[in-house]
Short mmCIF file of C-alpha atoms in Angstrom, two decimals:
data_model
loop_
_atom_site.label_atom_id
_atom_site.label_comp_id
_atom_site.label_asym_id
_atom_site.label_seq_id
_atom_site.Cartn_x
_atom_site.Cartn_y
_atom_site.Cartn_z
CA MET A 28 55.11 6.20 29.47
CA ALA A 29 52.76 8.55 27.62
CA ASP A 30 54.02 11.79 26.08
CA SER A 31 52.33 14.58 28.07
CA ALA A 32 52.53 16.95 25.06
CA VAL A 33 50.21 14.73 23.00
CA THR A 34 46.55 14.80 23.92
CA ALA A 35 43.51 13.32 22.30
CA PRO A 36 40.92 15.74 20.90
CA VAL A 37 38.21 16.62 23.37
CA ARG A 38 34.89 15.08 22.38
CA LYS A 39 31.62 16.13 23.92
CA THR A 40 28.78 13.65 24.03
CA GLY A 41 25.13 14.69 24.15
CA SER A 42 26.10 18.36 24.21
CA GLU A 43 24.25 21.23 22.72
CA HIS A 44 25.95 23.65 20.36
CA PRO A 45 25.66 27.48 20.44
CA ILE A 46 24.38 27.62 16.87
CA LEU A 47 21.32 25.63 17.94
CA GLU A 48 20.19 28.39 20.38
CA HIS A 49 17.63 29.82 17.95
CA ASP A 50 17.52 27.09 15.28
CA ALA A 51 13.82 26.36 14.87
CA THR A 52 14.44 24.08 11.88
CA SER A 53 16.73 21.73 13.81
CA GLU A 54 14.22 21.75 16.66
CA TRP A 55 11.35 20.87 14.29
CA LEU A 56 13.46 18.11 12.72
CA GLY A 57 14.04 16.67 16.20
CA ILE A 58 17.82 16.63 15.84
CA SER A 59 19.78 15.28 18.77
CA VAL A 60 23.49 16.04 19.14
CA GLN A 61 25.40 12.84 19.90
CA GLU A 62 29.02 13.95 19.75
CA LEU A 63 31.03 17.11 19.05
CA ALA A 64 34.74 17.71 18.57
CA ASP A 65 36.90 20.12 16.61
CA GLY A 66 35.92 19.55 12.98
CA TYR A 67 33.52 16.72 13.84
CA ALA A 68 29.84 16.30 14.69
CA ALA A 69 27.48 13.33 14.98
CA ILE A 70 23.72 13.86 15.17
CA THR A 71 20.58 11.71 15.01
CA MET A 72 16.96 12.21 14.00
CA ASP A 73 13.92 9.94 13.85
CA LEU A 74 12.23 10.05 10.46
CA ARG A 75 8.55 10.96 10.86
CA PRO A 76 5.65 10.57 8.35
CA GLU A 77 5.54 14.33 7.64
CA MET A 78 9.18 14.10 6.43
CA LEU A 79 8.29 11.74 3.56
CA ASN A 80 7.63 12.50 -0.09
CA GLY A 81 4.84 11.15 -2.32
CA PHE A 82 6.67 7.81 -2.63
CA SER A 83 6.53 7.33 1.18
CA ILE A 84 10.32 7.62 1.45
CA ALA A 85 12.44 10.36 3.03
CA HIS A 86 12.12 13.64 1.19
CA GLY A 87 15.51 14.60 -0.22
CA GLY A 88 15.20 18.10 1.22
CA MET A 89 14.83 16.64 4.72
CA VAL A 90 17.96 14.50 4.29
CA PHE A 91 19.84 17.51 2.89
CA ALA A 92 18.75 19.74 5.80
CA PHE A 93 19.78 17.04 8.29
CA ALA A 94 23.24 16.62 6.71
CA ASP A 95 23.62 20.41 6.44
CA THR A 96 23.04 20.72 10.19
CA ALA A 97 25.81 18.21 10.92
CA PHE A 98 28.03 20.21 8.55
CA ALA A 99 27.29 23.48 10.39
CA LEU A 100 27.98 21.90 13.79
CA ALA A 101 31.32 20.50 12.62
CA CYS A 102 32.33 23.86 11.08
CA ASN A 103 31.76 25.99 14.18
CA PRO A 104 33.29 25.66 17.65
CA SER A 105 31.06 24.13 20.29
CA SER A 106 33.13 25.79 23.02
CA ALA A 107 31.64 29.28 22.52
CA GLU A 108 29.30 30.49 25.27
CA SER A 109 26.73 31.67 22.74
CA LEU A 110 26.36 32.52 19.08
CA ALA A 111 26.56 36.24 19.94
CA SER A 112 29.96 35.73 21.60
CA MET A 113 31.54 34.37 18.41
CA ASP A 114 33.65 36.89 16.42
CA THR A 115 33.38 34.77 13.27
CA ILE A 116 31.01 32.12 12.02
CA THR A 117 31.52 29.46 9.39
CA VAL A 118 28.82 29.07 6.76
CA ALA A 119 28.32 26.97 3.64
CA SER A 120 29.77 28.32 0.42
CA GLY A 121 28.42 25.28 -1.41
CA ALA A 122 27.29 21.70 -0.95
CA ASP A 123 26.54 18.59 -2.96
CA ILE A 124 24.63 15.49 -1.98
CA ASN A 125 24.44 12.04 -3.49
CA PHE A 126 21.42 9.96 -2.50
CA ILE A 127 22.45 6.30 -2.24
CA SER A 128 19.41 4.59 -0.74
CA SER A 129 16.03 5.56 0.67
CA ALA A 130 14.77 5.77 4.25
CA ARG A 131 11.26 5.31 5.63
CA ALA A 132 9.22 6.58 8.56
CA GLY A 133 10.47 5.00 11.76
CA ASP A 134 14.10 4.89 10.62
CA ARG A 135 16.67 6.64 12.81
CA LEU A 136 19.01 8.77 10.74
CA ARG A 137 22.59 9.47 11.81
CA ALA A 138 24.90 12.02 10.21
CA GLU A 139 28.63 12.10 10.89
CA ALA A 140 30.47 15.19 9.66
CA SER A 141 34.25 15.36 9.43
CA ARG A 142 36.59 18.09 8.27
CA ARG A 143 38.64 16.81 5.32
CA ALA A 144 40.70 19.94 4.59
CA ALA A 145 41.05 23.55 5.71
CA ALA A 146 43.10 26.46 4.37
CA GLY A 147 42.70 30.05 5.51
CA ARG A 148 38.99 30.81 5.70
CA SER A 149 37.91 27.84 3.54
CA GLY A 150 37.21 24.21 4.36
CA VAL A 151 35.84 20.96 2.97
CA PHE A 152 33.70 18.58 5.04
CA ASP A 153 32.30 15.13 4.28
CA ILE A 154 29.06 14.00 5.89
CA GLU A 155 27.82 10.40 5.77
CA VAL A 156 24.11 9.87 6.45
CA THR A 157 22.95 6.43 7.53
CA ALA A 158 19.52 5.03 8.37
CA GLN A 159 18.88 2.40 10.99
CA SER A 160 15.63 0.50 10.41
CA PRO A 161 13.43 -0.65 13.31
CA ASP A 162 14.86 -4.17 12.76
CA GLY A 163 18.37 -2.82 13.53
CA THR A 164 19.85 -2.95 10.03
CA THR A 165 21.88 0.11 9.04
CA ARG A 166 22.63 1.39 5.55
CA VAL A 167 24.19 4.48 3.99
CA ILE A 168 21.48 6.66 2.45
CA ALA A 169 23.48 9.75 1.42
CA GLU A 170 26.95 11.25 1.05
CA PHE A 171 27.14 15.04 1.43
CA ARG A 172 30.18 17.23 0.74
CA GLY A 173 30.13 20.75 2.11
CA ARG A 174 32.43 23.66 1.31
CA SER A 175 32.74 26.23 4.08
CA ARG A 176 33.79 29.85 4.44
CA THR A 177 34.53 31.70 7.69
CA ILE A 178 33.06 35.21 7.79
CA PRO A 179 32.57 37.97 10.40
CA ASN A 180 29.62 37.21 12.68
CA PRO A 181 26.76 39.52 11.56
CA ALA A 182 25.38 39.43 15.12
CA ARG A 183 28.55 41.25 16.29
CA ARG A 184 28.21 44.18 13.89
CA SER A 185 27.31 47.52 15.39
#
């Protein structure tokens, strides 16, 4: 018999997040939310030709922005009605990325962000970015570590 006091974390699939309400960058990138839970986010994006650098591989800034979006989604609650209804927001206080492999136009990128530690208003999140080629092979292209800080929501200031 299952213990009724123990419940699995609620995971949303294919849900939107309040911080995406006015996020033109994520819209331009074509980011799709796959899964959300407390301290967790999974997103995907199809790599387009205009996202490549002069070597015809994914521009590092595009991969960083993609991973940073997964980080932001994992840091902030998806349960809020809107960004304006949130008393606090969690932002990046720092981030590092290690590029492991390259990706090309036509690859589907996936970023999975997970909270590793939290204390007070600070947190640490790890984000793994993978690329799936049109032939179905998947490889890790980047590892991103984000440091977060929870602050008062500037949209709530009078």
